[in-house]
Amino acid sequence: MFGSLSGNVLEYNRVLRILFKSVLQEFKVSLDDDVLCWFKSGTDLRLPSSEYALLRGKEILLTCRYYRGVGQVFTVAPRSFRGKLKDVLSLDLGYSGNVSVLHGVMNAVLKHLGLISKSEHCVEREPELCGYALYDEIISHYGQNVRVLHVGYQPGHIKVLAKFLRDNLVVTDLDESLVWRTKHGRLVVDGSLNKYLIAHVDVILLTASSIANNTAWDILNHAKILGKEVIVYGVSASAAIQLLRSKGVINVRHFCPYA
């Protein structure tokens, strides 16, 4: 089950649910404990521009709470939820709204348990500062001439990376309002070309929301086959990455300094 990333996307969420349940058992968490999920507006975060996905209206930030733990996840299929952990574990994962609840609750629970430190979205100008931190991270590990594929348009990242990496940066997205438009001097390429582009870069920067919305797995599998480095950025998949790494399913780094 854990040897490959190829297969039906539904299976990955089932694997995550199994791993999550094993953590609950290990920490003797009661499945009768209550959890609550609700929507949070992107305007509440006071982001620096309307270019961010939460302000473009395509995605919503689902926020879940479990005791002291708060977990957030990007979703295009938001649904509120009030119930018990056992209800979360029995959700039909064929529906993307339920998958979002699973990821949000996993983030909240693992934050409460101290297994992850990044579970809430950054605010105000922090997404732009994140761009500089990301550039430093890339250069320190891979050098100035590294070729980068940035999957998912994050304006704070692209503004900085485009300035310094120039033609060594390729940006992709699935949003039709962005594709084939120039942003910060870089053309935003159709995300359907990701598998082709992976062969021509050294490092893939993969948005965490792609794990929560089931678009990441082909990219991760292809990167693994070609031996490419992957850095997952963002808060949505904090718990998922922790769970998958703990069982050796994926070997990726997680970058989210201001969450």
JSON list of C-alpha atoms in Angstrom, two decimals, residues 86-237:
[
{"chain": "A", "resi": 86, "resn": "LYS", "atom": "CA", "xyz": [-15.34, 8.97, 14.76]},
{"chain": "A", "resi": 87, "resn": "ASP", "atom": "CA", "xyz": [-17.64, 10.86, 12.38]},
{"chain": "A", "resi": 88, "resn": "VAL", "atom": "CA", "xyz": [-14.63, 12.32, 10.56]},
{"chain": "A", "resi": 89, "resn": "LEU", "atom": "CA", "xyz": [-13.16, 8.84, 10.17]},
{"chain": "A", "resi": 90, "resn": "SER", "atom": "CA", "xyz": [-16.37, 7.58, 8.59]},
{"chain": "A", "resi": 91, "resn": "LEU", "atom": "CA", "xyz": [-16.78, 10.36, 6.00]},
{"chain": "A", "resi": 92, "resn": "ASP", "atom": "CA", "xyz": [-17.23, 9.39, 2.35]},
{"chain": "A", "resi": 93, "resn": "LEU", "atom": "CA", "xyz": [-13.89, 10.45, 0.84]},
{"chain": "A", "resi": 94, "resn": "GLY", "atom": "CA", "xyz": [-15.30, 10.34, -2.67]},
{"chain": "A", "resi": 95, "resn": "TYR", "atom": "CA", "xyz": [-16.64, 13.85, -1.98]},
{"chain": "A", "resi": 96, "resn": "SER", "atom": "CA", "xyz": [-14.02, 16.61, -2.02]},
{"chain": "A", "resi": 97, "resn": "GLY", "atom": "CA", "xyz": [-15.79, 18.58, 0.73]},
{"chain": "A", "resi": 98, "resn": "ASN", "atom": "CA", "xyz": [-15.31, 15.64, 3.09]},
{"chain": "A", "resi": 99, "resn": "VAL", "atom": "CA", "xyz": [-11.65, 15.36, 2.10]},
{"chain": "A", "resi": 100, "resn": "SER", "atom": "CA", "xyz": [-11.17, 18.99, 3.11]},
{"chain": "A", "resi": 101, "resn": "VAL", "atom": "CA", "xyz": [-12.73, 18.28, 6.50]},
{"chain": "A", "resi": 102, "resn": "LEU", "atom": "CA", "xyz": [-10.38, 15.31, 6.97]},
{"chain": "A", "resi": 103, "resn": "HIS", "atom": "CA", "xyz": [-7.30, 17.41, 6.20]},
{"chain": "A", "resi": 104, "resn": "GLY", "atom": "CA", "xyz": [-8.45, 20.33, 8.36]},
{"chain": "A", "resi": 105, "resn": "VAL", "atom": "CA", "xyz": [-9.19, 18.06, 11.31]},
{"chain": "A", "resi": 106, "resn": "MET", "atom": "CA", "xyz": [-5.88, 16.21, 10.89]},
{"chain": "A", "resi": 107, "resn": "ASN", "atom": "CA", "xyz": [-4.07, 19.56, 11.00]},
{"chain": "A", "resi": 108, "resn": "ALA", "atom": "CA", "xyz": [-5.96, 20.58, 14.14]},
{"chain": "A", "resi": 109, "resn": "VAL", "atom": "CA", "xyz": [-5.45, 17.28, 15.97]},
{"chain": "A", "resi": 110, "resn": "LEU", "atom": "CA", "xyz": [-1.77, 16.90, 15.11]},
{"chain": "A", "resi": 111, "resn": "LYS", "atom": "CA", "xyz": [-1.19, 20.52, 16.16]},
{"chain": "A", "resi": 112, "resn": "HIS", "atom": "CA", "xyz": [-2.91, 19.82, 19.49]},
{"chain": "A", "resi": 113, "resn": "LEU", "atom": "CA", "xyz": [-0.75, 16.71, 19.95]},
{"chain": "A", "resi": 114, "resn": "GLY", "atom": "CA", "xyz": [2.44, 18.64, 19.17]},
{"chain": "A", "resi": 115, "resn": "LEU", "atom": "CA", "xyz": [3.25, 16.59, 16.07]},
{"chain": "A", "resi": 116, "resn": "ILE", "atom": "CA", "xyz": [3.20, 19.59, 13.74]},
{"chain": "A", "resi": 117, "resn": "SER", "atom": "CA", "xyz": [3.87, 23.29, 14.35]},
{"chain": "A", "resi": 118, "resn": "LYS", "atom": "CA", "xyz": [2.38, 24.76, 11.15]},
{"chain": "A", "resi": 119, "resn": "SER", "atom": "CA", "xyz": [-1.40, 24.58, 11.00]},
{"chain": "A", "resi": 120, "resn": "GLU", "atom": "CA", "xyz": [-2.78, 28.11, 10.41]},
{"chain": "A", "resi": 121, "resn": "HIS", "atom": "CA", "xyz": [-2.35, 30.39, 7.39]},
{"chain": "A", "resi": 122, "resn": "CYS", "atom": "CA", "xyz": [-0.01, 33.36, 7.65]},
{"chain": "A", "resi": 123, "resn": "VAL", "atom": "CA", "xyz": [-1.39, 36.92, 7.69]},
{"chain": "A", "resi": 124, "resn": "GLU", "atom": "CA", "xyz": [-0.81, 40.47, 6.43]},
{"chain": "A", "resi": 125, "resn": "ARG", "atom": "CA", "xyz": [2.57, 40.85, 4.65]},
{"chain": "A", "resi": 126, "resn": "GLU", "atom": "CA", "xyz": [3.92, 37.47, 5.73]},
{"chain": "A", "resi": 127, "resn": "PRO", "atom": "CA", "xyz": [3.13, 35.79, 2.36]},
{"chain": "A", "resi": 128, "resn": "GLU", "atom": "CA", "xyz": [5.48, 38.30, 0.69]},
{"chain": "A", "resi": 129, "resn": "LEU", "atom": "CA", "xyz": [8.19, 37.76, 3.31]},
{"chain": "A", "resi": 130, "resn": "CYS", "atom": "CA", "xyz": [7.74, 34.07, 2.61]},
{"chain": "A", "resi": 131, "resn": "GLY", "atom": "CA", "xyz": [8.95, 34.69, -0.94]},
{"chain": "A", "resi": 132, "resn": "TYR", "atom": "CA", "xyz": [12.32, 35.96, 0.31]},
{"chain": "A", "resi": 133, "resn": "ALA", "atom": "CA", "xyz": [12.60, 33.11, 2.81]},
{"chain": "A", "resi": 134, "resn": "LEU", "atom": "CA", "xyz": [11.84, 30.62, 0.03]},
{"chain": "A", "resi": 135, "resn": "TYR", "atom": "CA", "xyz": [14.49, 32.11, -2.23]},
{"chain": "A", "resi": 136, "resn": "ASP", "atom": "CA", "xyz": [17.07, 31.85, 0.57]},
{"chain": "A", "resi": 137, "resn": "GLU", "atom": "CA", "xyz": [16.01, 28.25, 1.18]},
{"chain": "A", "resi": 138, "resn": "ILE", "atom": "CA", "xyz": [16.41, 27.32, -2.48]},
{"chain": "A", "resi": 139, "resn": "ILE", "atom": "CA", "xyz": [19.75, 29.05, -3.01]},
{"chain": "A", "resi": 140, "resn": "SER", "atom": "CA", "xyz": [21.27, 27.66, 0.21]},
{"chain": "A", "resi": 141, "resn": "HIS", "atom": "CA", "xyz": [20.38, 24.09, -0.78]},
{"chain": "A", "resi": 142, "resn": "TYR", "atom": "CA", "xyz": [20.68, 24.07, -4.57]},
{"chain": "A", "resi": 143, "resn": "GLY", "atom": "CA", "xyz": [22.72, 27.08, -5.69]},
{"chain": "A", "resi": 144, "resn": "GLN", "atom": "CA", "xyz": [22.03, 30.08, -7.91]},
{"chain": "A", "resi": 145, "resn": "ASN", "atom": "CA", "xyz": [21.64, 28.16, -11.18]},
{"chain": "A", "resi": 146, "resn": "VAL", "atom": "CA", "xyz": [18.90, 25.82, -9.99]},
{"chain": "A", "resi": 147, "resn": "ARG", "atom": "CA", "xyz": [15.91, 25.37, -12.33]},
{"chain": "A", "resi": 148, "resn": "VAL", "atom": "CA", "xyz": [12.61, 25.62, -10.49]},
{"chain": "A", "resi": 149, "resn": "LEU", "atom": "CA", "xyz": [9.03, 24.64, -11.30]},
{"chain": "A", "resi": 150, "resn": "HIS", "atom": "CA", "xyz": [6.59, 26.51, -9.06]},
{"chain": "A", "resi": 151, "resn": "VAL", "atom": "CA", "xyz": [3.26, 24.66, -9.11]},
{"chain": "A", "resi": 152, "resn": "GLY", "atom": "CA", "xyz": [0.51, 27.04, -8.02]},
{"chain": "A", "resi": 153, "resn": "TYR", "atom": "CA", "xyz": [0.59, 30.82, -8.40]},
{"chain": "A", "resi": 154, "resn": "GLN", "atom": "CA", "xyz": [1.51, 32.45, -5.09]},
{"chain": "A", "resi": 155, "resn": "PRO", "atom": "CA", "xyz": [2.20, 36.13, -5.87]},
{"chain": "A", "resi": 156, "resn": "GLY", "atom": "CA", "xyz": [4.53, 36.70, -2.92]},
{"chain": "A", "resi": 157, "resn": "HIS", "atom": "CA", "xyz": [6.70, 33.80, -4.06]},
{"chain": "A", "resi": 158, "resn": "ILE", "atom": "CA", "xyz": [6.67, 34.61, -7.76]},
{"chain": "A", "resi": 159, "resn": "LYS", "atom": "CA", "xyz": [7.46, 38.30, -7.24]},
{"chain": "A", "resi": 160, "resn": "VAL", "atom": "CA", "xyz": [10.73, 37.39, -5.52]},
{"chain": "A", "resi": 161, "resn": "LEU", "atom": "CA", "xyz": [11.69, 34.23, -7.41]},
{"chain": "A", "resi": 162, "resn": "ALA", "atom": "CA", "xyz": [11.09, 35.83, -10.81]},
{"chain": "A", "resi": 163, "resn": "LYS", "atom": "CA", "xyz": [13.42, 38.70, -9.89]},
{"chain": "A", "resi": 164, "resn": "PHE", "atom": "CA", "xyz": [16.31, 36.44, -8.92]},
{"chain": "A", "resi": 165, "resn": "LEU", "atom": "CA", "xyz": [15.83, 33.20, -10.85]},
{"chain": "A", "resi": 166, "resn": "ARG", "atom": "CA", "xyz": [14.52, 34.80, -14.05]},
{"chain": "A", "resi": 167, "resn": "ASP", "atom": "CA", "xyz": [14.43, 32.24, -16.88]},
{"chain": "A", "resi": 168, "resn": "ASN", "atom": "CA", "xyz": [15.22, 29.44, -14.43]},
{"chain": "A", "resi": 169, "resn": "LEU", "atom": "CA", "xyz": [11.69, 29.77, -13.02]},
{"chain": "A", "resi": 170, "resn": "VAL", "atom": "CA", "xyz": [8.59, 28.18, -14.56]},
{"chain": "A", "resi": 171, "resn": "VAL", "atom": "CA", "xyz": [5.18, 28.93, -13.00]},
{"chain": "A", "resi": 172, "resn": "THR", "atom": "CA", "xyz": [2.06, 26.83, -13.53]},
{"chain": "A", "resi": 173, "resn": "ASP", "atom": "CA", "xyz": [-1.52, 26.99, -12.32]},
{"chain": "A", "resi": 174, "resn": "LEU", "atom": "CA", "xyz": [-4.90, 25.43, -13.08]},
{"chain": "A", "resi": 175, "resn": "ASP", "atom": "CA", "xyz": [-6.89, 28.65, -12.73]},
{"chain": "A", "resi": 176, "resn": "GLU", "atom": "CA", "xyz": [-8.12, 29.66, -16.20]},
{"chain": "A", "resi": 177, "resn": "SER", "atom": "CA", "xyz": [-8.02, 33.33, -15.22]},
{"chain": "A", "resi": 178, "resn": "LEU", "atom": "CA", "xyz": [-4.24, 33.06, -14.71]},
{"chain": "A", "resi": 179, "resn": "VAL", "atom": "CA", "xyz": [-3.08, 30.62, -17.36]},
{"chain": "A", "resi": 180, "resn": "TRP", "atom": "CA", "xyz": [-1.08, 32.11, -20.28]},
{"chain": "A", "resi": 181, "resn": "ARG", "atom": "CA", "xyz": [-0.93, 35.50, -18.57]},
{"chain": "A", "resi": 182, "resn": "THR", "atom": "CA", "xyz": [2.28, 37.20, -17.49]},
{"chain": "A", "resi": 183, "resn": "LYS", "atom": "CA", "xyz": [2.77, 37.72, -13.76]},
{"chain": "A", "resi": 184, "resn": "HIS", "atom": "CA", "xyz": [5.84, 39.51, -12.43]},
{"chain": "A", "resi": 185, "resn": "GLY", "atom": "CA", "xyz": [7.55, 38.94, -15.77]},
{"chain": "A", "resi": 186, "resn": "ARG", "atom": "CA", "xyz": [6.85, 35.20, -15.94]},
{"chain": "A", "resi": 187, "resn": "LEU", "atom": "CA", "xyz": [4.24, 33.49, -18.10]},
{"chain": "A", "resi": 188, "resn": "VAL", "atom": "CA", "xyz": [1.85, 31.33, -16.06]},
{"chain": "A", "resi": 189, "resn": "VAL", "atom": "CA", "xyz": [1.75, 27.98, -17.87]},
{"chain": "A", "resi": 190, "resn": "ASP", "atom": "CA", "xyz": [-1.20, 25.59, -17.88]},
{"chain": "A", "resi": 191, "resn": "GLY", "atom": "CA", "xyz": [-0.83, 23.13, -15.00]},
{"chain": "A", "resi": 192, "resn": "SER", "atom": "CA", "xyz": [-1.81, 20.27, -17.28]},
{"chain": "A", "resi": 193, "resn": "LEU", "atom": "CA", "xyz": [1.81, 20.44, -18.53]},
{"chain": "A", "resi": 194, "resn": "ASN", "atom": "CA", "xyz": [3.35, 19.82, -15.11]},
{"chain": "A", "resi": 195, "resn": "LYS", "atom": "CA", "xyz": [4.42, 16.23, -15.85]},
{"chain": "A", "resi": 196, "resn": "TYR", "atom": "CA", "xyz": [6.25, 17.38, -19.00]},
{"chain": "A", "resi": 197, "resn": "LEU", "atom": "CA", "xyz": [7.92, 20.32, -17.24]},
{"chain": "A", "resi": 198, "resn": "ILE", "atom": "CA", "xyz": [9.20, 18.21, -14.33]},
{"chain": "A", "resi": 199, "resn": "ALA", "atom": "CA", "xyz": [11.76, 16.61, -16.63]},
{"chain": "A", "resi": 200, "resn": "HIS", "atom": "CA", "xyz": [13.30, 20.01, -17.38]},
{"chain": "A", "resi": 201, "resn": "VAL", "atom": "CA", "xyz": [13.82, 21.36, -13.85]},
{"chain": "A", "resi": 202, "resn": "ASP", "atom": "CA", "xyz": [15.81, 20.47, -10.75]},
{"chain": "A", "resi": 203, "resn": "VAL", "atom": "CA", "xyz": [13.31, 21.34, -8.00]},
{"chain": "A", "resi": 204, "resn": "ILE", "atom": "CA", "xyz": [9.52, 21.31, -7.85]},
{"chain": "A", "resi": 205, "resn": "LEU", "atom": "CA", "xyz": [7.77, 23.72, -5.48]},
{"chain": "A", "resi": 206, "resn": "LEU", "atom": "CA", "xyz": [4.36, 22.14, -4.95]},
{"chain": "A", "resi": 207, "resn": "THR", "atom": "CA", "xyz": [1.42, 23.90, -3.31]},
{"chain": "A", "resi": 208, "resn": "ALA", "atom": "CA", "xyz": [0.15, 22.05, -0.25]},
{"chain": "A", "resi": 209, "resn": "SER", "atom": "CA", "xyz": [-3.43, 22.56, -1.35]},
{"chain": "A", "resi": 210, "resn": "SER", "atom": "CA", "xyz": [-2.77, 20.15, -4.25]},
{"chain": "A", "resi": 211, "resn": "ILE", "atom": "CA", "xyz": [-2.44, 17.32, -1.72]},
{"chain": "A", "resi": 212, "resn": "ALA", "atom": "CA", "xyz": [-5.71, 18.27, -0.09]},
{"chain": "A", "resi": 213, "resn": "ASN", "atom": "CA", "xyz": [-7.53, 18.61, -3.44]},
{"chain": "A", "resi": 214, "resn": "ASN", "atom": "CA", "xyz": [-6.06, 15.43, -4.97]},
{"chain": "A", "resi": 215, "resn": "THR", "atom": "CA", "xyz": [-4.06, 17.01, -7.82]},
{"chain": "A", "resi": 216, "resn": "ALA", "atom": "CA", "xyz": [-0.61, 16.35, -6.31]},
{"chain": "A", "resi": 217, "resn": "TRP", "atom": "CA", "xyz": [-0.22, 12.60, -6.69]},
{"chain": "A", "resi": 218, "resn": "ASP", "atom": "CA", "xyz": [0.74, 12.38, -10.37]},
{"chain": "A", "resi": 219, "resn": "ILE", "atom": "CA", "xyz": [3.24, 15.17, -9.84]},
{"chain": "A", "resi": 220, "resn": "LEU", "atom": "CA", "xyz": [4.78, 13.48, -6.81]},
{"chain": "A", "resi": 221, "resn": "ASN", "atom": "CA", "xyz": [4.91, 10.14, -8.59]},
{"chain": "A", "resi": 222, "resn": "HIS", "atom": "CA", "xyz": [6.57, 11.59, -11.70]},
{"chain": "A", "resi": 223, "resn": "ALA", "atom": "CA", "xyz": [9.08, 13.55, -9.61]},
{"chain": "A", "resi": 224, "resn": "LYS", "atom": "CA", "xyz": [9.93, 10.35, -7.72]},
{"chain": "A", "resi": 225, "resn": "ILE", "atom": "CA", "xyz": [10.48, 8.41, -10.95]},
{"chain": "A", "resi": 226, "resn": "LEU", "atom": "CA", "xyz": [12.76, 11.13, -12.35]},
{"chain": "A", "resi": 227, "resn": "GLY", "atom": "CA", "xyz": [14.60, 11.66, -9.06]},
{"chain": "A", "resi": 228, "resn": "LYS", "atom": "CA", "xyz": [13.57, 15.31, -8.72]},
{"chain": "A", "resi": 229, "resn": "GLU", "atom": "CA", "xyz": [13.55, 17.24, -5.46]},
{"chain": "A", "resi": 230, "resn": "VAL", "atom": "CA", "xyz": [10.13, 18.33, -4.17]},
{"chain": "A", "resi": 231, "resn": "ILE", "atom": "CA", "xyz": [9.36, 21.05, -1.64]},
{"chain": "A", "resi": 232, "resn": "VAL", "atom": "CA", "xyz": [5.72, 21.30, -0.58]},
{"chain": "A", "resi": 233, "resn": "TYR", "atom": "CA", "xyz": [4.82, 24.85, 0.46]},
{"chain": "A", "resi": 234, "resn": "GLY", "atom": "CA", "xyz": [1.79, 25.96, 2.45]},
{"chain": "A", "resi": 235, "resn": "VAL", "atom": "CA", "xyz": [-0.23, 24.95, 5.45]},
{"chain": "A", "resi": 236, "resn": "SER", "atom": "CA", "xyz": [-2.97, 22.75, 3.98]},
{"chain": "A", "resi": 237, "resn": "ALA", "atom": "CA", "xyz": [-0.96, 19.52, 3.96]}
]
